[in-house]
Amino acid sequence: MAEVLKGKDVAAAIKESLTAQISEIKAKGIVPKLGIIRVGARPDDLYYEGGAKKTCASIGMDAEVFEYPEDIDQESFEKAVQEVNDRKDVHGILMFSPLPKHLNESKIRQLISPDKDVDSLTLGSAAKVFVGDKTGFPPCTPQAVMEILHHYKIPIEGRRVAVLGRSLVVGKPLAMLLLGKDANATVTVCHSKTKDLPGVCRDADILIAAVGRAKMVKADFVKPGQVVIDVGINEDPDNPGKYCGDVDYGEVEPIVDKITPVPGGVGSVTTAVLCKHTLMACKRQNGL
Ligand code: NAP
């Protein structure tokens, strides 16, 4: 039976550390604040927003939601984002994406200052992650994967890691973090054109799945001794109304050494990372 790497325990450890740091910073008269920009009211945005606000409240961090109608025009929205960005009391900004199609999202993203870009929406942040500049925040999800590996003291240096998926929000930045001088993994990034995917995945010491395909990673993708991290959040085709990962947990768990569950794995750590980034941003903006 595999050891289950619980995201809740990782999030609890991060939140404990943040709570202590926030109470110190509040004693100096500074209250860290996350600004959440939302256009419309998509259920998944509202769900994530609720979780983020709850996490912020639990650690003593402020959160303010800036909500705009679905039909807001480009000029008005640019002005609104600029205003949020200019607010001295907002230290980190999360903007839900995708924006409605009539808005030029790539232009709007760049209005966020890199020092407030706590979820890597701007090209500047992506570039910093690419070159290993620590002043750039990686997206919260790949950082959550790194937090899980560190929390459970899983050796990374010199080990072979297969990252399944090459998106800009998960796969690519995660590959950069793993390849960086802090982690020193040997990284293979797989995608829909990768040949012999099960063989490539089986060859890894650590397999990280971020494909967005329910239960795609089967028994033939893994081997004994492996660590499997499942980033996927999909509707479970076998249990309507429930979620499942990219890994077929039932098939894979009996074979591997360690595995994250879905739900209760990577997703549980993401909002804690968002708060961690916001506190870091707040400290930097106040010269602390
Ligand atoms: P995405 O943008 O759709 O990217 C999926 C990647 O998987 C692409 O690189 C794609 O390859 C690859 N892929 C798709 N089908 C494949 C196949 N059959 N064989 C090999 N590769 C395949 O998805 P994403 O945004 O990265 O998200 C991935 C998963 O993570 C989703 O389930 C999402 O819900 C979840 N997620 C979770 C969190 C969290 O907090 N836990 C946050 C964000 C996302 P190509 O590039 O060749 O098309």
mmCIF file of C-alpha atoms and ligand atoms in Angstrom:
data_model
loop_
_atom_site.group_PDB
_atom_site.id
_atom_site.type_symbol
_atom_site.label_atom_id
_atom_site.label_comp_id
_atom_site.label_asym_id
_atom_site.label_seq_id
_atom_site.Cartn_x
_atom_site.Cartn_y
_atom_site.Cartn_z
ATOM 1 C CA MET A 1 0.000 0.000 0.000
ATOM 2 C CA ALA A 2 1.318 3.417 -0.956
ATOM 3 C CA GLU A 3 1.880 6.243 1.499
ATOM 4 C CA VAL A 4 -0.810 8.854 0.852
ATOM 5 C CA LEU A 5 0.661 12.357 0.561
ATOM 6 C CA LYS A 6 -2.097 14.476 2.046
ATOM 7 C CA GLY A 7 -2.327 18.034 0.794
ATOM 8 C CA LYS A 8 -4.189 19.097 3.933
ATOM 9 C CA ASP A 9 -1.138 18.441 6.120
ATOM 10 C CA VAL A 10 1.089 20.446 3.758
ATOM 11 C CA ALA A 11 -1.398 23.336 3.699
ATOM 12 C CA ALA A 12 -1.685 23.253 7.506
ATOM 13 C CA ALA A 13 2.098 23.564 7.895
ATOM 14 C CA ILE A 14 2.243 26.473 5.417
ATOM 15 C CA LYS A 15 -0.681 28.231 7.104
ATOM 16 C CA GLU A 16 0.857 27.828 10.566
ATOM 17 C CA SER A 17 4.026 29.534 9.394
ATOM 18 C CA LEU A 18 2.073 32.291 7.608
ATOM 19 C CA THR A 19 -0.115 32.968 10.659
ATOM 20 C CA ALA A 20 2.960 33.616 12.796
ATOM 21 C CA GLN A 21 4.555 35.863 10.161
ATOM 22 C CA ILE A 22 1.319 37.810 9.610
ATOM 23 C CA SER A 23 0.878 38.519 13.289
ATOM 24 C CA GLU A 24 4.455 39.889 13.367
ATOM 25 C CA ILE A 25 3.851 42.098 10.331
ATOM 26 C CA LYS A 26 0.518 43.323 11.729
ATOM 27 C CA ALA A 27 2.355 44.479 14.844
ATOM 28 C CA LYS A 28 4.172 46.889 12.524
ATOM 29 C CA GLY A 29 0.814 48.240 11.311
ATOM 30 C CA ILE A 30 0.816 46.407 7.964
ATOM 31 C CA VAL A 31 -2.061 44.147 6.932
ATOM 32 C CA PRO A 32 -1.284 41.932 3.932
ATOM 33 C CA LYS A 33 -4.087 41.881 1.407
ATOM 34 C CA LEU A 34 -4.975 39.751 -1.598
ATOM 35 C CA GLY A 35 -7.017 41.445 -4.336
ATOM 36 C CA ILE A 36 -9.208 39.094 -6.367
ATOM 37 C CA ILE A 37 -10.357 40.344 -9.777
ATOM 38 C CA ARG A 38 -13.353 38.527 -11.185
ATOM 39 C CA VAL A 39 -15.417 39.197 -14.314
ATOM 40 C CA GLY A 40 -18.839 37.560 -14.237
ATOM 41 C CA ALA A 41 -19.690 34.733 -11.852
ATOM 42 C CA ARG A 42 -18.478 31.398 -13.225
ATOM 43 C CA PRO A 43 -19.122 28.632 -10.657
ATOM 44 C CA ASP A 44 -15.493 27.387 -10.695
ATOM 45 C CA ASP A 45 -14.197 30.952 -10.135
ATOM 46 C CA LEU A 46 -16.644 31.433 -7.258
ATOM 47 C CA TYR A 47 -15.592 28.104 -5.764
ATOM 48 C CA TYR A 48 -11.890 28.991 -5.890
ATOM 49 C CA GLU A 49 -12.618 32.525 -4.628
ATOM 50 C CA GLY A 50 -14.534 31.120 -1.637
ATOM 51 C CA GLY A 51 -11.600 28.842 -0.767
ATOM 52 C CA ALA A 52 -9.072 31.666 -1.134
ATOM 53 C CA LYS A 53 -11.103 34.034 1.084
ATOM 54 C CA LYS A 54 -11.511 31.313 3.719
ATOM 55 C CA THR A 55 -7.791 30.564 3.735
ATOM 56 C CA CYS A 56 -6.925 34.281 3.966
ATOM 57 C CA ALA A 57 -9.341 34.759 6.878
ATOM 58 C CA SER A 58 -7.935 31.737 8.714
ATOM 59 C CA ILE A 59 -4.414 33.199 8.760
ATOM 60 C CA GLY A 60 -5.307 36.852 9.404
ATOM 61 C CA MET A 61 -4.792 38.072 5.835
ATOM 62 C CA ASP A 62 -7.269 40.460 4.205
ATOM 63 C CA ALA A 63 -8.925 39.619 0.891
ATOM 64 C CA GLU A 64 -10.969 41.979 -1.269
ATOM 65 C CA VAL A 65 -12.968 40.914 -4.300
ATOM 66 C CA PHE A 66 -13.195 43.302 -7.264
ATOM 67 C CA GLU A 67 -16.159 42.083 -9.292
ATOM 68 C CA TYR A 68 -17.090 43.307 -12.767
ATOM 69 C CA PRO A 69 -20.009 42.550 -15.083
ATOM 70 C CA GLU A 70 -19.553 39.980 -17.834
ATOM 71 C CA ASP A 71 -20.111 42.662 -20.521
ATOM 72 C CA ILE A 72 -17.550 45.191 -19.247
ATOM 73 C CA ASP A 73 -15.712 46.811 -22.179
ATOM 74 C CA GLN A 74 -11.948 46.686 -22.708
ATOM 75 C CA GLU A 75 -11.267 50.314 -21.818
ATOM 76 C CA SER A 76 -13.292 50.265 -18.588
ATOM 77 C CA PHE A 77 -11.745 46.964 -17.513
ATOM 78 C CA GLU A 78 -8.201 48.132 -18.230
ATOM 79 C CA LYS A 79 -8.883 51.201 -16.083
ATOM 80 C CA ALA A 80 -10.329 49.040 -13.309
ATOM 81 C CA VAL A 81 -7.368 46.636 -13.288
ATOM 82 C CA GLN A 82 -4.966 49.565 -13.264
ATOM 83 C CA GLU A 83 -6.790 51.028 -10.250
ATOM 84 C CA VAL A 84 -6.578 47.759 -8.316
ATOM 85 C CA ASN A 85 -2.913 47.459 -9.255
ATOM 86 C CA ASP A 86 -2.224 51.006 -8.005
ATOM 87 C CA ARG A 87 -3.838 50.378 -4.628
ATOM 88 C CA LYS A 88 -1.080 50.507 -2.008
ATOM 89 C CA ASP A 89 -3.061 48.292 0.384
ATOM 90 C CA VAL A 90 -3.365 45.453 -2.173
ATOM 91 C CA HIS A 91 -0.144 43.452 -2.179
ATOM 92 C CA GLY A 92 -1.044 40.481 -4.364
ATOM 93 C CA ILE A 93 -3.489 40.153 -7.258
ATOM 94 C CA LEU A 94 -5.323 37.087 -8.485
ATOM 95 C CA MET A 95 -7.319 37.550 -11.698
ATOM 96 C CA PHE A 96 -9.565 34.749 -12.863
ATOM 97 C CA SER A 97 -8.979 33.494 -16.349
ATOM 98 C CA PRO A 98 -10.099 32.994 -19.041
ATOM 99 C CA LEU A 99 -11.712 36.413 -19.323
ATOM 100 C CA PRO A 100 -14.776 36.795 -21.580
ATOM 101 C CA LYS A 101 -13.761 36.494 -25.252
ATOM 102 C CA HIS A 102 -14.419 40.165 -26.148
ATOM 103 C CA LEU A 103 -11.641 41.252 -23.762
ATOM 104 C CA ASN A 104 -7.993 41.292 -24.826
ATOM 105 C CA GLU A 105 -6.728 39.115 -21.989
ATOM 106 C CA SER A 106 -3.047 39.071 -22.901
ATOM 107 C CA LYS A 107 -2.997 42.891 -22.870
ATOM 108 C CA ILE A 108 -4.894 43.105 -19.567
ATOM 109 C CA ARG A 109 -2.628 40.577 -17.828
ATOM 110 C CA GLN A 110 0.404 42.771 -18.475
ATOM 111 C CA LEU A 111 -1.193 45.636 -16.491
ATOM 112 C CA ILE A 112 -0.467 43.753 -13.279
ATOM 113 C CA SER A 113 2.861 44.695 -11.715
ATOM 114 C CA PRO A 114 5.259 41.749 -11.495
ATOM 115 C CA ASP A 115 5.689 42.452 -7.776
ATOM 116 C CA LYS A 116 1.918 41.901 -7.240
ATOM 117 C CA ASP A 117 1.596 39.051 -9.739
ATOM 118 C CA VAL A 118 1.238 36.238 -7.179
ATOM 119 C CA ASP A 119 -0.127 33.667 -9.669
ATOM 120 C CA SER A 120 2.202 34.316 -12.614
ATOM 121 C CA LEU A 121 -0.232 35.953 -15.021
ATOM 122 C CA THR A 122 2.334 38.186 -16.673
ATOM 123 C CA LEU A 123 5.093 37.395 -19.143
ATOM 124 C CA GLY A 124 7.518 39.091 -16.743
ATOM 125 C CA SER A 125 6.785 36.533 -14.031
ATOM 126 C CA ALA A 126 7.072 33.636 -16.485
ATOM 127 C CA ALA A 127 10.456 34.965 -17.620
ATOM 128 C CA LYS A 128 11.675 35.257 -14.040
ATOM 129 C CA VAL A 129 10.643 31.675 -13.302
ATOM 130 C CA PHE A 130 12.443 30.605 -16.487
ATOM 131 C CA VAL A 131 15.735 32.232 -15.456
ATOM 132 C CA GLY A 132 15.385 31.266 -11.795
ATOM 133 C CA ASP A 133 14.951 34.846 -10.526
ATOM 134 C CA LYS A 134 13.342 34.444 -7.096
ATOM 135 C CA THR A 135 11.522 37.799 -7.306
ATOM 136 C CA GLY A 136 9.148 36.225 -9.849
ATOM 137 C CA PHE A 137 6.249 34.178 -8.513
ATOM 138 C CA PRO A 138 5.538 30.862 -10.247
ATOM 139 C CA PRO A 139 1.889 29.899 -10.708
ATOM 140 C CA CYS A 140 0.431 28.565 -7.452
ATOM 141 C CA THR A 141 -0.293 25.033 -8.679
ATOM 142 C CA PRO A 142 3.258 24.038 -9.724
ATOM 143 C CA GLN A 143 4.558 25.671 -6.550
ATOM 144 C CA ALA A 144 2.029 23.570 -4.588
ATOM 145 C CA VAL A 145 3.572 20.444 -6.141
ATOM 146 C CA MET A 146 7.028 21.600 -5.012
ATOM 147 C CA GLU A 147 5.674 22.274 -1.491
ATOM 148 C CA ILE A 148 4.303 18.717 -1.311
ATOM 149 C CA LEU A 149 7.635 17.205 -2.417
ATOM 150 C CA HIS A 150 9.512 19.341 0.144
ATOM 151 C CA HIS A 151 7.049 18.734 2.987
ATOM 152 C CA TYR A 152 7.304 14.972 2.627
ATOM 153 C CA LYS A 153 11.092 15.239 2.176
ATOM 154 C CA ILE A 154 11.012 13.449 -1.157
ATOM 155 C CA PRO A 155 14.497 13.592 -2.684
ATOM 156 C CA ILE A 156 14.484 15.416 -6.023
ATOM 157 C CA GLU A 157 18.132 16.122 -6.808
ATOM 158 C CA GLY A 158 19.490 13.910 -9.558
ATOM 159 C CA ARG A 159 16.241 11.968 -9.837
ATOM 160 C CA ARG A 160 14.278 11.454 -13.015
ATOM 161 C CA VAL A 161 10.977 13.310 -13.035
ATOM 162 C CA ALA A 162 8.369 12.911 -15.760
ATOM 163 C CA VAL A 163 5.961 15.838 -16.023
ATOM 164 C CA LEU A 164 2.885 14.795 -17.957
ATOM 165 C CA GLY A 165 1.524 18.003 -19.565
ATOM 166 C CA ARG A 166 3.165 21.154 -20.927
ATOM 167 C CA SER A 167 0.631 23.915 -20.192
ATOM 168 C CA LEU A 168 1.745 27.399 -19.209
ATOM 169 C CA VAL A 169 -0.110 27.156 -15.892
ATOM 170 C CA VAL A 170 1.201 23.791 -14.744
ATOM 171 C CA GLY A 171 3.535 21.627 -16.844
ATOM 172 C CA LYS A 172 6.077 24.132 -18.205
ATOM 173 C CA PRO A 173 6.616 26.218 -15.050
ATOM 174 C CA LEU A 174 6.744 23.037 -12.972
ATOM 175 C CA ALA A 175 9.465 21.664 -15.253
ATOM 176 C CA MET A 176 11.430 24.902 -14.699
ATOM 177 C CA LEU A 177 11.089 24.662 -10.912
ATOM 178 C CA LEU A 178 12.230 21.029 -10.940
ATOM 179 C CA LEU A 179 15.127 21.833 -13.244
ATOM 180 C CA GLY A 180 16.217 24.858 -11.191
ATOM 181 C CA LYS A 181 19.371 24.906 -9.092
ATOM 182 C CA ASP A 182 17.296 24.421 -5.897
ATOM 183 C CA ALA A 183 15.834 21.141 -7.101
ATOM 184 C CA ASN A 184 18.276 19.729 -9.674
ATOM 185 C CA ALA A 185 15.987 17.061 -11.098
ATOM 186 C CA THR A 186 16.434 15.493 -14.512
ATOM 187 C CA VAL A 187 13.155 16.423 -16.147
ATOM 188 C CA THR A 188 11.234 14.933 -19.053
ATOM 189 C CA VAL A 189 8.159 16.870 -20.179
ATOM 190 C CA CYS A 190 5.514 14.789 -21.962
ATOM 191 C CA HIS A 191 2.552 15.872 -24.080
ATOM 192 C CA SER A 192 0.010 14.551 -26.546
ATOM 193 C CA LYS A 193 2.664 13.766 -29.178
ATOM 194 C CA THR A 194 5.027 11.900 -26.840
ATOM 195 C CA LYS A 195 5.780 8.409 -28.112
ATOM 196 C CA ASP A 196 5.481 5.450 -25.724
ATOM 197 C CA LEU A 197 4.005 7.599 -22.962
ATOM 198 C CA PRO A 198 3.576 4.694 -20.494
ATOM 199 C CA GLY A 199 7.239 3.722 -21.015
ATOM 200 C CA VAL A 200 8.522 7.281 -20.474
ATOM 201 C CA CYS A 201 6.399 7.653 -17.329
ATOM 202 C CA ARG A 202 7.455 4.245 -15.990
ATOM 203 C CA ASP A 203 11.077 5.247 -16.385
ATOM 204 C CA ALA A 204 10.726 8.141 -13.910
ATOM 205 C CA ASP A 205 11.340 8.160 -10.161
ATOM 206 C CA ILE A 206 8.682 10.835 -9.733
ATOM 207 C CA LEU A 207 5.674 11.052 -12.050
ATOM 208 C CA ILE A 208 3.596 14.232 -12.057
ATOM 209 C CA ALA A 209 0.342 14.116 -14.014
ATOM 210 C CA ALA A 210 -1.229 17.376 -15.271
ATOM 211 C CA VAL A 211 -3.142 16.392 -18.398
ATOM 212 C CA GLY A 212 -6.781 17.047 -17.562
ATOM 213 C CA ARG A 213 -7.867 13.534 -18.607
ATOM 214 C CA ALA A 214 -9.773 11.559 -15.995
ATOM 215 C CA LYS A 215 -7.890 8.451 -14.804
ATOM 216 C CA MET A 216 -5.579 8.401 -17.855
ATOM 217 C CA VAL A 217 -2.533 7.203 -15.895
ATOM 218 C CA LYS A 218 -3.035 3.458 -15.567
ATOM 219 C CA ALA A 219 -1.060 0.598 -14.028
ATOM 220 C CA ASP A 220 1.242 0.352 -17.086
ATOM 221 C CA PHE A 221 2.463 3.982 -16.524
ATOM 222 C CA VAL A 222 4.006 3.188 -13.132
ATOM 223 C CA LYS A 223 6.390 0.884 -11.301
ATOM 224 C CA PRO A 224 7.112 0.001 -7.651
ATOM 225 C CA GLY A 225 9.069 2.656 -5.722
ATOM 226 C CA GLN A 226 7.673 5.610 -7.672
ATOM 227 C CA VAL A 227 6.212 8.805 -6.259
ATOM 228 C CA VAL A 228 3.067 9.900 -8.114
ATOM 229 C CA ILE A 229 1.698 13.430 -7.856
ATOM 230 C CA ASP A 230 -1.726 13.953 -9.403
ATOM 231 C CA VAL A 231 -2.521 17.560 -10.375
ATOM 232 C CA GLY A 232 -5.673 16.702 -12.335
ATOM 233 C CA ILE A 233 -9.141 17.813 -11.330
ATOM 234 C CA ASN A 234 -11.737 16.154 -13.560
ATOM 235 C CA GLU A 235 -15.339 15.124 -13.331
ATOM 236 C CA ASP A 236 -15.331 11.464 -12.392
ATOM 237 C CA PRO A 237 -16.905 9.531 -15.285
ATOM 238 C CA ASP A 238 -17.717 6.644 -12.915
ATOM 239 C CA ASN A 239 -19.206 8.793 -10.113
ATOM 240 C CA PRO A 240 -21.322 11.655 -11.474
ATOM 241 C CA GLY A 241 -20.992 14.809 -9.359
ATOM 242 C CA LYS A 242 -17.618 13.729 -7.928
ATOM 243 C CA TYR A 243 -14.073 14.681 -8.905
ATOM 244 C CA CYS A 244 -11.121 12.498 -9.801
ATOM 245 C CA GLY A 245 -7.536 13.032 -10.888
ATOM 246 C CA ASP A 246 -5.556 12.238 -14.023
ATOM 247 C CA VAL A 247 -4.370 9.075 -12.270
ATOM 248 C CA ASP A 248 -6.463 5.946 -11.984
ATOM 249 C CA TYR A 249 -5.977 5.798 -8.205
ATOM 250 C CA GLY A 250 -7.473 2.328 -7.852
ATOM 251 C CA GLU A 251 -4.996 0.827 -10.335
ATOM 252 C CA VAL A 252 -1.910 2.881 -9.455
ATOM 253 C CA GLU A 253 -1.984 3.143 -5.647
ATOM 254 C CA PRO A 254 -1.273 -0.558 -4.983
ATOM 255 C CA ILE A 255 1.865 -0.423 -7.167
ATOM 256 C CA VAL A 256 3.681 2.799 -6.252
ATOM 257 C CA ASP A 257 5.467 3.981 -3.096
ATOM 258 C CA LYS A 258 3.746 7.344 -2.537
ATOM 259 C CA ILE A 259 0.753 9.050 -4.119
ATOM 260 C CA THR A 260 -1.385 12.188 -3.740
ATOM 261 C CA PRO A 261 -5.174 11.688 -3.633
ATOM 262 C CA VAL A 262 -7.800 13.675 -5.563
ATOM 263 C CA PRO A 263 -9.509 15.432 -3.910
ATOM 264 C CA GLY A 264 -7.263 16.191 -0.933
ATOM 265 C CA GLY A 265 -3.932 16.452 -2.747
ATOM 266 C CA VAL A 266 -2.409 19.265 -4.811
ATOM 267 C CA GLY A 267 -5.650 21.271 -4.925
ATOM 268 C CA SER A 268 -5.690 21.581 -1.119
ATOM 269 C CA VAL A 269 -2.283 23.291 -1.149
ATOM 270 C CA THR A 270 -2.879 25.832 -3.929
ATOM 271 C CA THR A 271 -4.659 28.538 -1.896
ATOM 272 C CA ALA A 272 -2.067 28.245 0.899
ATOM 273 C CA VAL A 273 0.601 28.959 -1.746
ATOM 274 C CA LEU A 274 -1.432 31.924 -3.023
ATOM 275 C CA CYS A 275 -1.374 33.363 0.503
ATOM 276 C CA LYS A 276 2.328 32.589 0.893
ATOM 277 C CA HIS A 277 3.088 34.507 -2.309
ATOM 278 C CA THR A 278 0.886 37.421 -1.189
ATOM 279 C CA LEU A 279 2.714 37.673 2.122
ATOM 280 C CA MET A 280 6.077 37.567 0.323
ATOM 281 C CA ALA A 281 4.854 40.329 -2.007
ATOM 282 C CA CYS A 282 3.641 42.395 0.959
ATOM 283 C CA LYS A 283 6.987 42.056 2.729
ATOM 284 C CA ARG A 284 8.924 43.077 -0.376
ATOM 285 C CA GLN A 285 6.667 46.068 -1.032
ATOM 286 C CA ASN A 286 7.280 47.229 2.531
ATOM 287 C CA GLY A 287 11.022 46.627 2.434
ATOM 288 C CA LEU A 288 10.815 43.823 5.011
HETATM 289 P P1 NAP B 1 -4.214 21.925 -20.305
HETATM 290 O O1 NAP B 1 -3.871 23.346 -20.485
HETATM 291 O O2 NAP B 1 -5.394 21.348 -21.003
HETATM 292 O O3 NAP B 1 -2.906 21.072 -20.698
HETATM 293 C C1 NAP B 1 -2.964 19.662 -20.730
HETATM 294 C C2 NAP B 1 -1.630 19.116 -21.167
HETATM 295 O O4 NAP B 1 -1.751 17.706 -21.179
HETATM 296 C C3 NAP B 1 -1.198 19.546 -22.554
HETATM 297 O O5 NAP B 1 0.176 19.822 -22.566
HETATM 298 C C4 NAP B 1 -1.528 18.346 -23.429
HETATM 299 O O6 NAP B 1 -0.636 18.113 -24.491
HETATM 300 C C5 NAP B 1 -1.352 17.208 -22.453
HETATM 301 N N1 NAP B 1 -2.208 16.099 -22.832
HETATM 302 C C6 NAP B 1 -3.550 16.108 -23.033
HETATM 303 N N2 NAP B 1 -3.966 14.887 -23.415
HETATM 304 C C7 NAP B 1 -2.879 14.091 -23.449
HETATM 305 C C8 NAP B 1 -2.657 12.750 -23.782
HETATM 306 N N3 NAP B 1 -3.665 11.933 -24.127
HETATM 307 N N4 NAP B 1 -1.399 12.265 -23.723
HETATM 308 C C9 NAP B 1 -0.373 13.066 -23.358
HETATM 309 N N5 NAP B 1 -0.514 14.363 -23.042
HETATM 310 C C10 NAP B 1 -1.755 14.865 -23.088
HETATM 311 O O7 NAP B 1 -4.432 21.573 -18.755
HETATM 312 P P2 NAP B 1 -3.805 22.278 -17.433
HETATM 313 O O8 NAP B 1 -4.421 23.608 -17.246
HETATM 314 O O9 NAP B 1 -2.350 22.111 -17.418
HETATM 315 O O10 NAP B 1 -4.446 21.348 -16.314
HETATM 316 C C11 NAP B 1 -4.127 19.993 -16.215
HETATM 317 C C12 NAP B 1 -4.969 19.368 -15.133
HETATM 318 O O11 NAP B 1 -4.641 19.983 -13.889
HETATM 319 C C13 NAP B 1 -6.479 19.574 -15.305
HETATM 320 O O12 NAP B 1 -7.146 18.443 -14.807
HETATM 321 C C14 NAP B 1 -6.783 20.763 -14.420
HETATM 322 O O13 NAP B 1 -8.116 20.772 -13.946
HETATM 323 C C15 NAP B 1 -5.810 20.518 -13.292
HETATM 324 N N6 NAP B 1 -5.434 21.714 -12.531
HETATM 325 C C16 NAP B 1 -5.390 21.579 -11.203
HETATM 326 C C17 NAP B 1 -5.033 22.646 -10.420
HETATM 327 C C18 NAP B 1 -4.934 22.447 -8.930
HETATM 328 O O14 NAP B 1 -4.879 23.389 -8.153
HETATM 329 N N7 NAP B 1 -4.849 21.190 -8.473
HETATM 330 C C19 NAP B 1 -4.743 23.882 -11.000
HETATM 331 C C20 NAP B 1 -4.732 23.983 -12.406
HETATM 332 C C21 NAP B 1 -5.085 22.881 -13.163
HETATM 333 P P3 NAP B 1 -0.524 19.098 -25.776
HETATM 334 O O15 NAP B 1 0.219 20.309 -25.277
HETATM 335 O O16 NAP B 1 0.250 18.309 -26.772
HETATM 336 O O17 NAP B 1 -1.930 19.403 -26.184
#
